[in-house]
Coordinates of C-alpha atoms in Angstrom, one line a residue:
Chain H
M1 CA -56.5 -37.7 -27.5
S2 CA -52.8 -38.5 -28.3
R3 CA -50.4 -38.0 -25.1
I4 CA -47.1 -36.3 -26.3
L5 CA -44.0 -36.6 -23.9
V6 CA -41.5 -33.2 -23.8
V7 CA -38.1 -33.8 -22.8
D8 CA -36.3 -30.3 -22.3
D9 CA -34.0 -29.5 -19.7
E10 CA -34.4 -25.3 -20.9
F11 CA -38.3 -24.8 -18.9
D12 CA -39.4 -22.2 -21.2
V13 CA -38.6 -23.6 -24.4
S14 CA -41.0 -27.3 -22.6
Q15 CA -43.5 -25.0 -21.5
T16 CA -44.0 -23.0 -24.6
L17 CA -44.4 -26.4 -26.4
A18 CA -47.0 -27.5 -24.3
A19 CA -49.2 -25.1 -23.8
V20 CA -48.8 -25.2 -28.4
L21 CA -49.6 -28.1 -28.1
E22 CA -52.2 -28.9 -25.3
A23 CA -54.0 -26.0 -27.9
Q24 CA -53.8 -27.8 -29.8
G25 CA -55.8 -31.0 -28.3
Y26 CA -53.2 -32.9 -27.3
Q27 CA -52.0 -33.9 -23.5
V28 CA -48.7 -32.9 -23.0
D29 CA -46.0 -34.4 -20.3
I30 CA -43.0 -32.3 -19.9
R31 CA -40.1 -33.7 -18.3
E32 CA -36.5 -31.6 -17.3
N33 CA -34.1 -34.7 -17.8
G34 CA -33.1 -38.0 -19.8
N35 CA -33.4 -39.7 -15.6
E36 CA -36.6 -38.2 -16.0
A37 CA -37.3 -38.9 -19.4
L38 CA -37.1 -43.1 -19.2
D39 CA -38.2 -42.6 -15.5
Y40 CA -41.5 -41.6 -17.2
L41 CA -41.6 -44.3 -20.2
K42 CA -40.9 -47.0 -17.7
E43 CA -44.1 -46.6 -15.6
K44 CA -46.3 -44.6 -19.2
R45 CA -46.2 -45.2 -23.2
P46 CA -46.7 -41.2 -25.0
D47 CA -47.7 -41.9 -28.3
L48 CA -45.0 -39.6 -29.4
L49 CA -41.9 -38.5 -27.4
L50 CA -40.7 -35.0 -28.5
L51 CA -36.2 -35.4 -26.7
D52 CA -34.0 -32.2 -26.8
L53 CA -30.4 -33.9 -27.3
M54 CA -28.4 -32.0 -25.0
M55 CA -30.0 -32.5 -21.2
P56 CA -28.0 -32.4 -18.4
F57 CA -27.7 -35.9 -16.5
R58 CA -28.4 -38.3 -19.4
S59 CA -28.6 -37.4 -22.7
G60 CA -31.0 -36.9 -25.1
L61 CA -28.6 -39.4 -27.2
E62 CA -28.0 -42.0 -24.2
V63 CA -32.2 -41.1 -23.5
L64 CA -32.6 -43.0 -27.1
R65 CA -29.6 -46.0 -26.7
E66 CA -32.0 -47.2 -24.0
M67 CA -35.5 -46.5 -25.4
R68 CA -34.1 -48.5 -28.4
G69 CA -32.1 -51.3 -26.1
S70 CA -35.9 -52.1 -24.5
D71 CA -38.7 -54.1 -26.1
K72 CA -40.7 -51.8 -24.5
M73 CA -39.8 -48.5 -25.8
R74 CA -38.7 -49.4 -28.8
T75 CA -40.9 -48.5 -31.0
I76 CA -41.7 -45.6 -29.2
P77 CA -42.0 -42.7 -32.5
V78 CA -39.7 -39.7 -31.2
V79 CA -38.7 -36.3 -32.7
L80 CA -34.6 -35.2 -32.1
M81 CA -35.0 -31.7 -31.6
C82 CA -31.4 -30.2 -31.8
V83 CA -29.4 -27.1 -32.4
V84 CA -26.7 -29.2 -34.8
Q85 CA -27.9 -31.8 -37.2
P86 CA -27.9 -35.6 -35.7
T87 CA -24.6 -38.2 -36.6
A88 CA -24.7 -41.2 -37.9
L89 CA -25.1 -42.6 -34.5
H90 CA -28.3 -40.8 -34.3
R91 CA -29.7 -41.3 -37.1
E92 CA -28.4 -46.0 -36.7
L93 CA -30.7 -45.4 -33.7
G94 CA -33.4 -44.3 -35.2
Y95 CA -35.6 -41.5 -34.9
S96 CA -38.7 -40.3 -36.9
A97 CA -38.4 -37.0 -37.4
V98 CA -35.6 -33.5 -36.5
L99 CA -36.6 -30.4 -35.6
R100 CA -33.8 -27.8 -35.9
K101 CA -33.4 -25.0 -32.7
P102 CA -34.8 -22.5 -33.5
F103 CA -38.3 -23.4 -35.4
S104 CA -42.1 -22.1 -36.2
I105 CA -45.1 -23.4 -34.5
D106 CA -46.1 -24.2 -38.2
T107 CA -43.3 -26.8 -38.3
L108 CA -43.2 -28.4 -34.7
L109 CA -47.3 -29.1 -35.9
R110 CA -46.5 -30.5 -38.9
A111 CA -43.8 -32.6 -37.2
V112 CA -46.6 -34.2 -34.8
E113 CA -49.6 -34.3 -36.6
S114 CA -47.6 -36.4 -39.1
N115 CA -46.0 -38.3 -36.3
V116 CA -49.2 -38.7 -34.5
R117 CA -51.1 -39.8 -37.7
A118 CA -48.6 -42.7 -38.0
R119 CA -48.8 -43.7 -35.3
M120 CA -52.2 -44.0 -35.2
V121 CA -52.4 -45.8 -38.1
E122 CA -49.5 -48.1 -37.5
S123 CA -51.5 -49.0 -34.3
R124 CA -54.9 -50.1 -36.5
L125 CA -53.0 -52.8 -38.9
Chain X
M1 CA 28.8 -3.5 -30.2
F2 CA 29.6 -3.3 -34.3
G3 CA 31.1 -7.3 -33.7
K4 CA 29.2 -9.7 -36.3
K5 CA 27.7 -12.9 -34.6
S6 CA 26.5 -16.5 -35.7
N7 CA 23.2 -16.4 -37.0
E8 CA 22.8 -18.9 -34.8
K9 CA 22.9 -16.4 -31.9
S10 CA 20.6 -14.3 -33.3
R11 CA 18.3 -16.5 -34.5
E12 CA 18.2 -18.4 -30.3
E13 CA 17.4 -14.6 -30.2
R14 CA 15.1 -13.3 -32.1
N15 CA 13.2 -16.4 -31.0
I16 CA 13.2 -15.0 -26.9
A17 CA 12.6 -11.3 -28.3
H18 CA 9.7 -12.8 -29.6
T19 CA 8.2 -14.8 -27.0
G20 CA 8.2 -11.3 -25.0
G21 CA 11.9 -13.0 -22.7
E22 CA 10.1 -16.1 -21.6
D23 CA 9.8 -19.3 -23.2
V24 CA 6.8 -20.4 -23.9
R25 CA 6.6 -24.2 -24.2
S26 CA 4.5 -25.2 -26.5
D27 CA 4.6 -29.1 -25.3
D28 CA 4.3 -28.3 -21.5
P29 CA 2.3 -31.5 -20.1
G30 CA 1.5 -28.7 -17.0
R31 CA -0.6 -27.2 -19.0
V32 CA -3.6 -26.2 -21.2
K33 CA -3.3 -23.9 -23.9
T34 CA -6.8 -21.9 -24.7
G35 CA -6.0 -21.3 -28.5
I36 CA -7.3 -17.8 -28.2
P37 CA -4.9 -15.8 -30.4
R38 CA -2.0 -14.4 -27.9
L39 CA -4.1 -15.0 -24.4
D40 CA -1.7 -18.4 -23.9
H41 CA 1.7 -15.9 -24.9
I42 CA 0.0 -13.6 -22.0
L43 CA 0.1 -16.2 -19.3
K44 CA 2.9 -17.4 -20.9
G45 CA 1.2 -20.9 -22.2
G46 CA -2.2 -21.6 -21.1
F47 CA -4.4 -22.5 -18.1
L48 CA -3.0 -24.5 -15.3
R49 CA -3.9 -27.7 -15.9
G50 CA -6.3 -28.8 -13.5
G51 CA -7.3 -24.7 -12.6
T52 CA -10.3 -23.5 -11.7
Y53 CA -10.4 -19.6 -13.8
V54 CA -13.0 -16.2 -13.3
V55 CA -13.8 -14.3 -16.7
F56 CA -15.7 -11.6 -15.7
G57 CA -17.0 -8.4 -17.3
P58 CA -20.7 -6.9 -18.4
P59 CA -22.3 -7.6 -20.8
G60 CA -21.2 -7.7 -24.2
C61 CA -18.2 -8.0 -23.7
G62 CA -17.8 -11.2 -24.7
K63 CA -17.6 -13.7 -22.4
T64 CA -19.3 -16.7 -23.6
I65 CA -18.1 -16.3 -27.4
L66 CA -14.9 -16.7 -24.7
G67 CA -15.5 -19.9 -22.6
N68 CA -17.1 -20.9 -25.9
Q69 CA -14.1 -20.4 -28.2
I70 CA -11.8 -22.6 -26.5
C71 CA -13.9 -25.2 -26.3
F72 CA -14.0 -25.4 -29.8
N73 CA -10.4 -25.4 -30.1
F74 CA -10.5 -27.6 -27.1
V75 CA -11.7 -30.2 -28.9
D76 CA -9.6 -29.3 -32.1
M77 CA -5.9 -28.9 -30.3
H78 CA -6.8 -31.3 -27.2
G79 CA -8.7 -33.8 -28.6
A80 CA -10.4 -34.2 -25.3
R81 CA -14.0 -33.4 -24.4
C82 CA -15.9 -30.0 -23.0
A83 CA -18.6 -29.3 -21.0
Y84 CA -20.4 -25.9 -21.5
L85 CA -22.6 -25.7 -18.4
T86 CA -25.3 -22.3 -19.1
L87 CA -26.7 -20.9 -15.9
L88 CA -28.9 -17.8 -17.6
T89 CA -32.1 -18.1 -19.3
E90 CA -31.0 -18.0 -22.4
S91 CA -32.0 -21.5 -24.5
H92 CA -28.9 -23.6 -26.5
G93 CA -30.9 -22.8 -29.5
K94 CA -30.0 -18.6 -28.9
L95 CA -27.3 -19.3 -28.1
I96 CA -25.4 -21.6 -31.1
S97 CA -27.3 -19.9 -33.3
H98 CA -25.1 -16.9 -31.8
L99 CA -22.2 -18.5 -32.5
R100 CA -22.9 -19.9 -36.1
S101 CA -21.5 -16.8 -37.4
M102 CA -18.2 -16.9 -35.8
R103 CA -14.8 -19.1 -38.0
F104 CA -13.9 -21.7 -34.9
F105 CA -17.8 -22.9 -35.5
K106 CA -18.2 -26.8 -36.3
E107 CA -21.1 -28.7 -36.1
E108 CA -19.6 -31.9 -35.1
P109 CA -18.7 -31.1 -31.6
I110 CA -21.7 -30.3 -30.7
A111 CA -23.6 -33.5 -32.3
T112 CA -21.0 -36.1 -31.1
Q113 CA -21.0 -34.2 -28.3
A114 CA -17.6 -33.7 -27.9
I115 CA -19.0 -30.7 -26.8
H116 CA -21.6 -30.9 -24.4
H117 CA -23.9 -28.2 -23.9
V118 CA -26.0 -28.4 -21.2
S119 CA -28.6 -25.8 -18.9
G120 CA -28.1 -26.0 -14.6
F121 CA -30.8 -23.1 -14.3
R122 CA -33.7 -24.8 -13.7
V123 CA -31.7 -28.1 -11.4
L124 CA -30.0 -24.6 -9.9
E125 CA -33.3 -23.2 -9.4
K126 CA -34.7 -26.4 -8.3
E127 CA -32.8 -28.0 -5.8
G128 CA -29.6 -24.7 -5.2
A129 CA -26.5 -25.0 -5.4
G130 CA -25.8 -28.3 -4.1
G131 CA -28.4 -29.8 -6.9
L132 CA -25.9 -27.7 -9.5
L133 CA -23.0 -29.4 -8.2
N134 CA -24.5 -32.9 -8.7
L135 CA -25.6 -32.1 -11.7
V136 CA -21.5 -31.3 -12.6
R137 CA -20.3 -35.1 -10.7
D138 CA -23.0 -36.1 -13.0
T139 CA -21.6 -34.4 -16.2
L140 CA -18.5 -34.8 -15.8
H141 CA -18.0 -38.1 -14.8
S142 CA -20.6 -39.7 -17.9
T143 CA -19.2 -37.0 -20.6
R144 CA -14.9 -37.8 -18.9
A145 CA -14.8 -33.8 -20.0
K146 CA -11.0 -32.4 -19.1
F147 CA -12.5 -28.9 -19.8
L148 CA -15.7 -27.4 -18.5
V149 CA -17.2 -23.8 -18.5
V150 CA -20.2 -23.0 -16.1
D151 CA -22.2 -19.3 -17.3
G152 CA -23.7 -17.2 -15.6
L153 CA -21.8 -17.7 -12.0
E154 CA -24.0 -14.4 -10.6
S155 CA -26.7 -16.4 -11.1
I156 CA -25.2 -18.9 -8.1
V157 CA -23.8 -15.7 -6.3
A158 CA -28.5 -14.7 -6.1
S159 CA -29.3 -18.3 -5.0
S160 CA -27.1 -18.3 -2.4
K161 CA -28.0 -17.4 0.6
T162 CA -24.9 -16.0 1.8
E163 CA -20.7 -15.3 0.9
P164 CA -19.9 -17.9 2.6
E165 CA -22.1 -20.4 0.9
F166 CA -21.7 -18.5 -2.4
K167 CA -17.9 -19.3 -1.6
K168 CA -18.1 -23.3 -0.7
F169 CA -20.3 -23.6 -3.3
V170 CA -17.0 -22.2 -5.7
H171 CA -14.8 -24.5 -3.4
E172 CA -17.2 -27.3 -4.2
L173 CA -15.9 -27.3 -7.2
M174 CA -13.0 -27.2 -7.6
L175 CA -12.6 -30.0 -5.9
L176 CA -14.9 -32.2 -7.8
T177 CA -12.7 -30.8 -10.8
S178 CA -9.2 -30.9 -9.4
V179 CA -10.9 -35.1 -9.3
Y180 CA -11.3 -35.1 -12.4
E181 CA -8.8 -33.8 -12.8
C182 CA -10.3 -31.1 -15.9
T183 CA -9.5 -27.9 -15.8
T184 CA -12.2 -25.0 -15.4
L185 CA -14.1 -21.7 -16.8
L186 CA -16.3 -19.8 -14.4
C187 CA -17.7 -16.8 -16.5
A188 CA -19.6 -13.8 -14.4
A189 CA -21.4 -10.6 -14.9
E190 CA -19.1 -8.2 -13.8
S191 CA -19.6 -7.5 -10.1
G192 CA -18.8 -3.4 -10.2
M193 CA -15.7 -2.2 -7.9
H194 CA -16.2 -4.8 -5.1
P195 CA -13.4 -7.4 -4.8
R196 CA -14.9 -10.7 -6.7
S197 CA -15.3 -12.9 -3.8
E198 CA -14.4 -15.9 -5.5
A199 CA -11.3 -14.2 -6.5
T200 CA -9.6 -16.2 -3.3
V201 CA -9.9 -19.2 -4.1
V202 CA -9.9 -19.5 -7.7
D203 CA -6.5 -20.0 -8.9
G204 CA -6.7 -16.5 -11.8
V205 CA -9.2 -13.8 -12.3
F206 CA -9.4 -11.6 -15.6
E207 CA -11.9 -9.3 -15.5
L208 CA -13.5 -8.0 -19.6
S209 CA -14.0 -4.9 -19.9
L210 CA -16.5 -3.3 -22.5
K211 CA -15.9 0.8 -22.4
L212 CA -16.9 3.7 -24.4
H213 CA -13.9 5.5 -25.4
G214 CA -15.2 8.9 -26.9
P215 CA -17.1 7.5 -29.3
R216 CA -15.7 4.4 -29.4
A217 CA -15.8 0.5 -28.4
L218 CA -13.3 -0.3 -26.5
R219 CA -13.2 -4.2 -25.1
E220 CA -9.7 -5.0 -22.8
L221 CA -8.7 -7.9 -20.9
T222 CA -6.2 -7.4 -17.4
V223 CA -5.5 -10.8 -15.4
H224 CA -6.3 -10.0 -12.3
K225 CA -4.3 -12.9 -10.6
F226 CA -2.9 -16.0 -12.0
R227 CA -1.1 -18.6 -9.5
G228 CA 1.7 -20.4 -10.1
S229 CA 3.2 -18.7 -13.1
D230 CA 4.5 -15.7 -14.4
F231 CA 1.6 -13.8 -16.9
L232 CA 1.6 -10.6 -18.6
Q233 CA 0.2 -7.7 -16.8
G234 CA -1.9 -4.6 -17.1
R235 CA -4.7 -4.4 -19.5
H236 CA -4.6 -5.5 -23.4
E237 CA -6.0 -4.8 -26.6
V238 CA -9.3 -6.9 -27.3
E239 CA -10.4 -7.3 -30.6
I240 CA -14.7 -9.2 -31.7
T241 CA -14.5 -9.9 -35.0
D242 CA -16.3 -13.8 -37.3
K243 CA -12.8 -15.2 -36.5
G244 CA -13.6 -14.5 -31.9
L245 CA -12.2 -13.2 -30.0
Q246 CA -8.7 -12.2 -30.2
I247 CA -6.3 -10.4 -28.0
H248 CA -3.4 -7.9 -28.2
P249 CA -1.3 -8.3 -25.6
R250 CA 0.4 -4.2 -25.4
T251 CA 3.7 -4.0 -27.0
E252 CA 5.8 -2.6 -24.4
I253 CA 5.1 -5.6 -21.8
Q254 CA 5.8 -8.2 -24.2
F255 CA 8.9 -6.6 -24.7
D256 CA 10.3 -5.8 -21.8
K257 CA 13.3 -7.6 -21.7
P258 CA 15.4 -7.0 -24.6
P259 CA 18.2 -8.9 -25.2
G260 CA 21.5 -7.0 -24.4
N261 CA 22.0 -6.1 -28.8
A262 CA 21.8 -8.7 -31.3
C263 CA 22.5 -6.6 -34.6
E264 CA 24.9 -8.4 -37.9
E265 CA 27.9 -7.1 -38.7
R266 CA 26.3 -3.1 -39.4
I267 CA 26.5 -1.5 -43.3
R268 CA 24.9 1.7 -44.4
M269 CA 21.4 2.2 -45.9
P270 CA 21.7 5.1 -48.4
F271 CA 18.3 6.9 -49.1
G272 CA 19.4 7.1 -53.3
V273 CA 19.5 11.3 -52.5
K274 CA 23.3 11.5 -53.3
S275 CA 23.5 14.8 -51.5
L276 CA 22.0 13.8 -48.3
D277 CA 23.2 9.9 -48.1
H278 CA 27.0 12.4 -48.1
M279 CA 25.7 14.8 -45.1
L280 CA 25.0 10.9 -44.0
H281 CA 28.0 9.3 -44.3
G282 CA 26.6 6.9 -46.1
G283 CA 23.7 6.9 -45.1
P284 CA 22.9 5.4 -41.2
F285 CA 23.0 2.2 -40.1
S286 CA 22.0 -0.9 -40.8
G287 CA 19.5 -2.0 -38.4
S288 CA 19.1 1.4 -37.0
S289 CA 15.7 3.6 -36.2
T290 CA 15.7 6.5 -38.0
A291 CA 12.9 9.9 -37.4
I292 CA 11.5 12.5 -40.4
I293 CA 9.8 14.7 -39.2
G294 CA 8.9 17.6 -40.9
A295 CA 5.0 19.5 -41.4
P296 CA 2.3 17.7 -43.5
G297 CA 3.7 18.7 -47.4
T298 CA 8.1 18.9 -46.8
G299 CA 8.1 15.7 -48.6
K300 CA 8.4 13.7 -45.9
T301 CA 6.5 10.2 -47.9
S302 CA 9.4 11.3 -50.5
F303 CA 12.2 10.6 -49.2
G304 CA 11.1 7.4 -47.2
I305 CA 10.2 5.2 -50.6
S306 CA 12.9 6.7 -52.1
Y307 CA 14.5 5.4 -49.1
L308 CA 12.7 2.1 -50.1
V309 CA 13.7 1.8 -54.0
E310 CA 17.3 2.2 -53.0
G311 CA 17.2 -0.6 -50.5
A312 CA 15.3 -2.2 -53.7
R313 CA 18.1 -1.8 -56.2
Q314 CA 21.1 -3.3 -53.9
G315 CA 18.3 -5.9 -52.7
H316 CA 16.7 -5.3 -50.2
P317 CA 13.3 -5.9 -49.9
G318 CA 11.5 -3.5 -48.5
V319 CA 7.9 -2.8 -46.4
Y320 CA 6.0 0.9 -46.7
F321 CA 3.5 0.8 -43.7
G322 CA 1.0 3.8 -44.7
F323 CA -1.4 5.0 -42.9
Y324 CA -2.5 8.4 -45.5
E325 CA -1.6 7.1 -49.1
P326 CA -3.6 4.5 -50.6
P327 CA -1.3 2.2 -52.5
P328 CA -2.1 3.5 -56.4
R329 CA -2.2 6.2 -55.0
L330 CA 1.3 5.8 -53.3
I331 CA 2.6 4.9 -56.9
E332 CA 0.9 6.9 -58.8
K333 CA 2.9 10.0 -56.5
A334 CA 6.8 8.0 -56.5
T335 CA 5.8 7.8 -59.8
A336 CA 5.3 11.7 -60.8
I337 CA 8.9 12.2 -58.5
G338 CA 10.2 9.5 -61.3
I339 CA 11.4 7.1 -58.4
E340 CA 10.7 3.7 -59.6
L341 CA 8.0 3.0 -57.0
E342 CA 5.9 0.9 -59.5
K343 CA 8.6 -1.9 -60.8
Y344 CA 9.9 -3.2 -56.9
V345 CA 6.5 -3.4 -56.0
Q346 CA 5.2 -5.5 -58.6
N347 CA 8.7 -7.8 -58.8
G348 CA 7.9 -8.1 -54.8
M349 CA 11.1 -6.8 -53.4
I350 CA 8.7 -4.0 -52.0
E351 CA 5.5 -4.7 -50.1
I352 CA 3.1 -2.1 -49.2
M353 CA 1.1 -2.3 -46.3
W354 CA -1.8 0.2 -46.1
Q355 CA -4.3 0.2 -43.6
P356 CA -6.8 3.1 -43.0
P357 CA -6.2 4.9 -40.1
L358 CA -9.4 4.6 -38.8
E359 CA -10.5 2.1 -35.5
Q360 CA -7.2 0.7 -35.5
Y361 CA -5.3 -1.5 -32.3
L362 CA -2.1 0.0 -31.3
D363 CA -1.1 -3.5 -29.9
S364 CA -2.8 -5.0 -32.9
L365 CA -0.5 -2.9 -35.3
A366 CA 2.4 -3.9 -33.9
E367 CA 1.7 -7.2 -34.3
Q368 CA 1.3 -7.0 -37.9
L369 CA 3.8 -5.9 -38.5
L370 CA 6.7 -7.6 -36.1
E371 CA 5.0 -11.3 -37.7
K372 CA 4.8 -10.1 -40.8
L373 CA 9.1 -9.6 -40.3
R374 CA 9.8 -12.4 -38.8
A375 CA 7.9 -14.5 -40.6
E376 CA 10.5 -13.6 -43.8
Q377 CA 12.9 -13.7 -42.0
L378 CA 14.3 -16.8 -43.2
D379 CA 16.9 -15.4 -45.6
Q380 CA 19.5 -14.3 -42.7
S381 CA 21.8 -12.6 -45.2
R382 CA 19.4 -9.6 -46.8
R383 CA 19.0 -6.7 -45.0
R384 CA 15.6 -5.4 -44.8
R385 CA 14.3 -2.0 -45.3
L386 CA 10.4 -0.4 -43.7
F387 CA 9.4 2.7 -43.9
I388 CA 6.5 3.6 -41.1
D389 CA 4.4 6.3 -42.3
S390 CA 3.0 8.1 -40.1
L391 CA 3.9 7.5 -36.4
A392 CA 0.2 9.6 -36.3
G393 CA -1.3 5.9 -38.2
F394 CA -0.5 4.6 -34.2
W395 CA -1.4 8.1 -32.7
S396 CA -4.8 8.2 -33.7
A397 CA -5.0 3.9 -33.2
T398 CA -4.7 3.4 -29.0
A399 CA -6.4 5.0 -26.5
Y400 CA -4.2 6.2 -24.3
D401 CA -2.4 9.1 -25.1
E402 CA 1.1 8.0 -22.4
R403 CA 1.4 4.6 -23.6
I404 CA 2.8 5.6 -27.0
G405 CA 6.6 6.8 -25.7
R406 CA 7.1 3.3 -24.0
F407 CA 5.4 1.1 -27.5
L408 CA 8.2 3.2 -29.8
S409 CA 11.2 1.8 -27.4
A410 CA 9.7 -1.2 -27.3
F411 CA 8.8 -1.1 -31.2
T412 CA 12.0 0.1 -32.0
N413 CA 13.9 -2.9 -29.5
Q414 CA 12.3 -5.5 -31.4
L415 CA 12.7 -3.7 -35.8
R416 CA 16.5 -3.8 -33.7
M417 CA 16.0 -7.8 -32.4
L418 CA 15.5 -8.4 -36.0
D419 CA 17.8 -6.5 -37.5
I420 CA 15.1 -4.5 -39.4
T421 CA 16.1 -0.5 -40.6
S422 CA 13.3 1.8 -39.8
L423 CA 12.4 5.3 -40.6
I424 CA 9.7 6.6 -38.7
S425 CA 7.8 10.4 -40.5
D426 CA 5.7 11.9 -38.0
D427 CA 4.6 15.4 -37.9
L428 CA 5.3 18.8 -36.8
S429 CA 2.2 21.5 -37.2
L430 CA 2.4 23.2 -40.3
F431 CA 1.2 26.4 -39.7
K432 CA 4.0 26.8 -36.4
P433 CA 7.1 28.9 -37.3
E434 CA 8.9 26.9 -34.2
I435 CA 9.7 23.7 -34.2
E436 CA 7.7 21.1 -32.6
V437 CA 8.0 17.7 -31.7
R438 CA 4.1 16.0 -30.5
N439 CA 6.3 12.0 -29.6
P440 CA 10.4 13.5 -28.4
E441 CA 10.6 9.6 -27.4
L442 CA 10.6 8.9 -31.4
T443 CA 13.9 11.6 -31.4
S444 CA 15.0 9.5 -28.4
V445 CA 14.2 6.3 -29.1
C446 CA 15.7 6.5 -33.5
E447 CA 19.1 6.7 -33.7
T448 CA 19.2 9.4 -36.4
V449 CA 16.5 12.3 -36.8
I450 CA 16.6 14.3 -39.8
L451 CA 14.3 17.5 -40.2
L452 CA 12.2 18.5 -42.5
R453 CA 11.3 22.5 -43.3
T454 CA 9.6 24.7 -45.4
V455 CA 11.2 28.3 -44.8
E456 CA 9.4 31.1 -46.7
L457 CA 11.7 33.8 -49.1
R458 CA 10.4 36.5 -51.5
S459 CA 7.4 35.1 -51.5
Q460 CA 8.1 31.4 -52.2
L461 CA 8.4 28.2 -49.5
H462 CA 12.3 26.4 -50.0
R463 CA 12.8 23.0 -48.6
L464 CA 15.2 22.4 -46.0
V465 CA 17.0 19.4 -44.8
S466 CA 19.5 19.1 -41.8
I467 CA 20.5 15.9 -40.1
M468 CA 19.6 16.8 -36.2
K469 CA 21.1 13.3 -34.7
M470 CA 23.6 11.1 -35.9
R471 CA 24.4 8.3 -32.9
E472 CA 27.6 6.3 -33.6
S473 CA 28.3 8.3 -36.7
D474 CA 30.0 11.3 -37.6
Y475 CA 27.2 13.1 -39.7
D476 CA 26.7 17.4 -41.8
S477 CA 25.5 18.9 -39.6
S478 CA 24.6 21.7 -42.2
I479 CA 21.0 22.4 -43.7
R480 CA 20.0 22.5 -47.2
E481 CA 17.4 23.6 -49.3
F482 CA 16.4 20.3 -51.5
R483 CA 13.6 20.0 -54.4
I484 CA 11.1 17.2 -55.1
T485 CA 11.5 17.4 -59.4
K486 CA 9.9 15.0 -61.9
K487 CA 13.5 12.9 -61.7
G488 CA 13.5 12.8 -58.2
I489 CA 14.7 14.4 -54.5
E490 CA 17.8 17.1 -55.7
V491 CA 19.6 18.5 -52.2
A492 CA 21.6 20.3 -52.7
S493 CA 25.0 19.8 -52.7
S494 CA 25.8 23.0 -49.9
F495 CA 24.8 25.1 -47.4
E496 CA 24.6 28.3 -49.4
S497 CA 21.9 28.4 -50.3
A498 CA 20.0 27.7 -47.9
E499 CA 22.3 29.3 -46.0
Q500 CA 20.5 32.5 -48.4
I501 CA 17.3 31.4 -47.3
L502 CA 17.7 31.9 -43.7
S503 CA 19.5 35.0 -43.0
G504 CA 17.4 36.6 -45.4
Q505 CA 19.3 38.0 -48.0
A506 CA 17.3 38.3 -51.0
R507 CA 20.2 37.2 -54.3
T508 CA 20.5 35.1 -56.4
V509 CA 22.0 32.2 -56.6
R510 CA 23.6 30.6 -59.3
R511 CA 22.6 26.7 -59.6
E512 CA 24.8 23.8 -60.4
P513 CA 23.5 22.1 -63.2
N514 CA 23.6 18.9 -60.3
A515 CA 23.0 21.1 -57.2

């Protein structure tokens, strides 16, 4: 069972995403800000990270920067959730996909499935 | 009063008049400009740097737009970062998608986090006001934001057990933001009639109200408190369009301290109607205001366009500021009575500014006109004329009838400051025989008053013109008959025909060819 970490400061958003993904058979963990997300990532390795960019304490950009500087977290695929297009800085740090808020359930599931599948293929290789 | 003053002095006086008698320094380092049209003018330069302000009002009054618009302006004008902390349940996605339709919205400041949107809803829910202060501290420290918006102050009120606890939170927040030299705007839902408890602590309190005035929605801004600075008091109209919030300060408070005089050497400004100009001893003085009053159909607009066209012939640019006649209709009307309005509109000497009298704002109308006239004030040597057709357009734009008198006084003073010679038409009742002016103030503030009437005689309506008042000048007080023909307006050269009409003596008078 693939594990997905949802990081979003908006409680309703993260709860809804978790419910949808769990219904598809994913195991979902939720964190509410950048600090909590990094604490989690030091302990566990999800198959996919759904990362909001606008968050308190540590923004999504800071989480991404920290992950790319860490051997342990560098290869975790990240899907950014944001209300505006990511900048060149985000692109430089690297991400797998972008979900522009507000997005539909279908868009979410397509993005999650393709990235989780890619991750599985990669790990088999 | 009549002596010529230097242009340099006049310009200086006009600049002061433009800012309502107060010199607003745009580069004041102690101020943070909001960039909201005319809010900085109301605040005499903007927020005080590092100050904390509360804006309260009902849902839909524009608090969130105001907060976001200031953030976007702030990034543009000051090149510094902002933080937008929301305590509402509304998601960022929704908030920002609503802002997208606004012209001030740009993706870049959000993507680069020059405007850092952050939700404090869960932190407040889980950790209370203390947790929220930590979040503010962390946000200010990491972003170095110089402008902070906290949207949804009512959530903190709800989570505080007592009023002192809430006031303590606001006090601690103010200490925190002052350490980071961060100017702060707290947005709160309306508190009803009770004074807001945070009002005693913060540096300024603004109210954005939204109410129905008849079928019309009326938004207004009131500054209740603004520590450390003078400001324009009272209610000011607020408009929300795709440009965001626009505030229209009350005309009468903006210009409540006009300089004593600012006139150039004054000359006569004729109407181009021979006998009328003779009655006026050459015409009204430049820089003065003239009221032309009469029932609908008596010929006010015809006299007005004749006045503009005569000015254009003499090299005086003119503006027609009208409400009821659309430009093509006006030109058609002028052509039908032999007045060359079209020619001067085409060559740019006369400009028609037409605004249908629908949902207009009184002070916005005054602003549009005054800003246009100020912008064209470059060539000091050219006298300019203005015809406002009619005052009823201003009446229909105001929610408060009692304002009109003071408004007119301030407005006509500004026109004098700009050395504009204005003609303002106003209606009398069509069906009442007595002369009942709706705006007695108009006849007080105008130097000259011209009355147009229609009188019945032998089943015919006759038009009469008379000068009721002309300050600082002699004038012919006789009543004259006039006609509007295909060749223009013809005012009788003597009072004889009018005398017969008014006395009701039915005898035929042979008309002189040019009479």
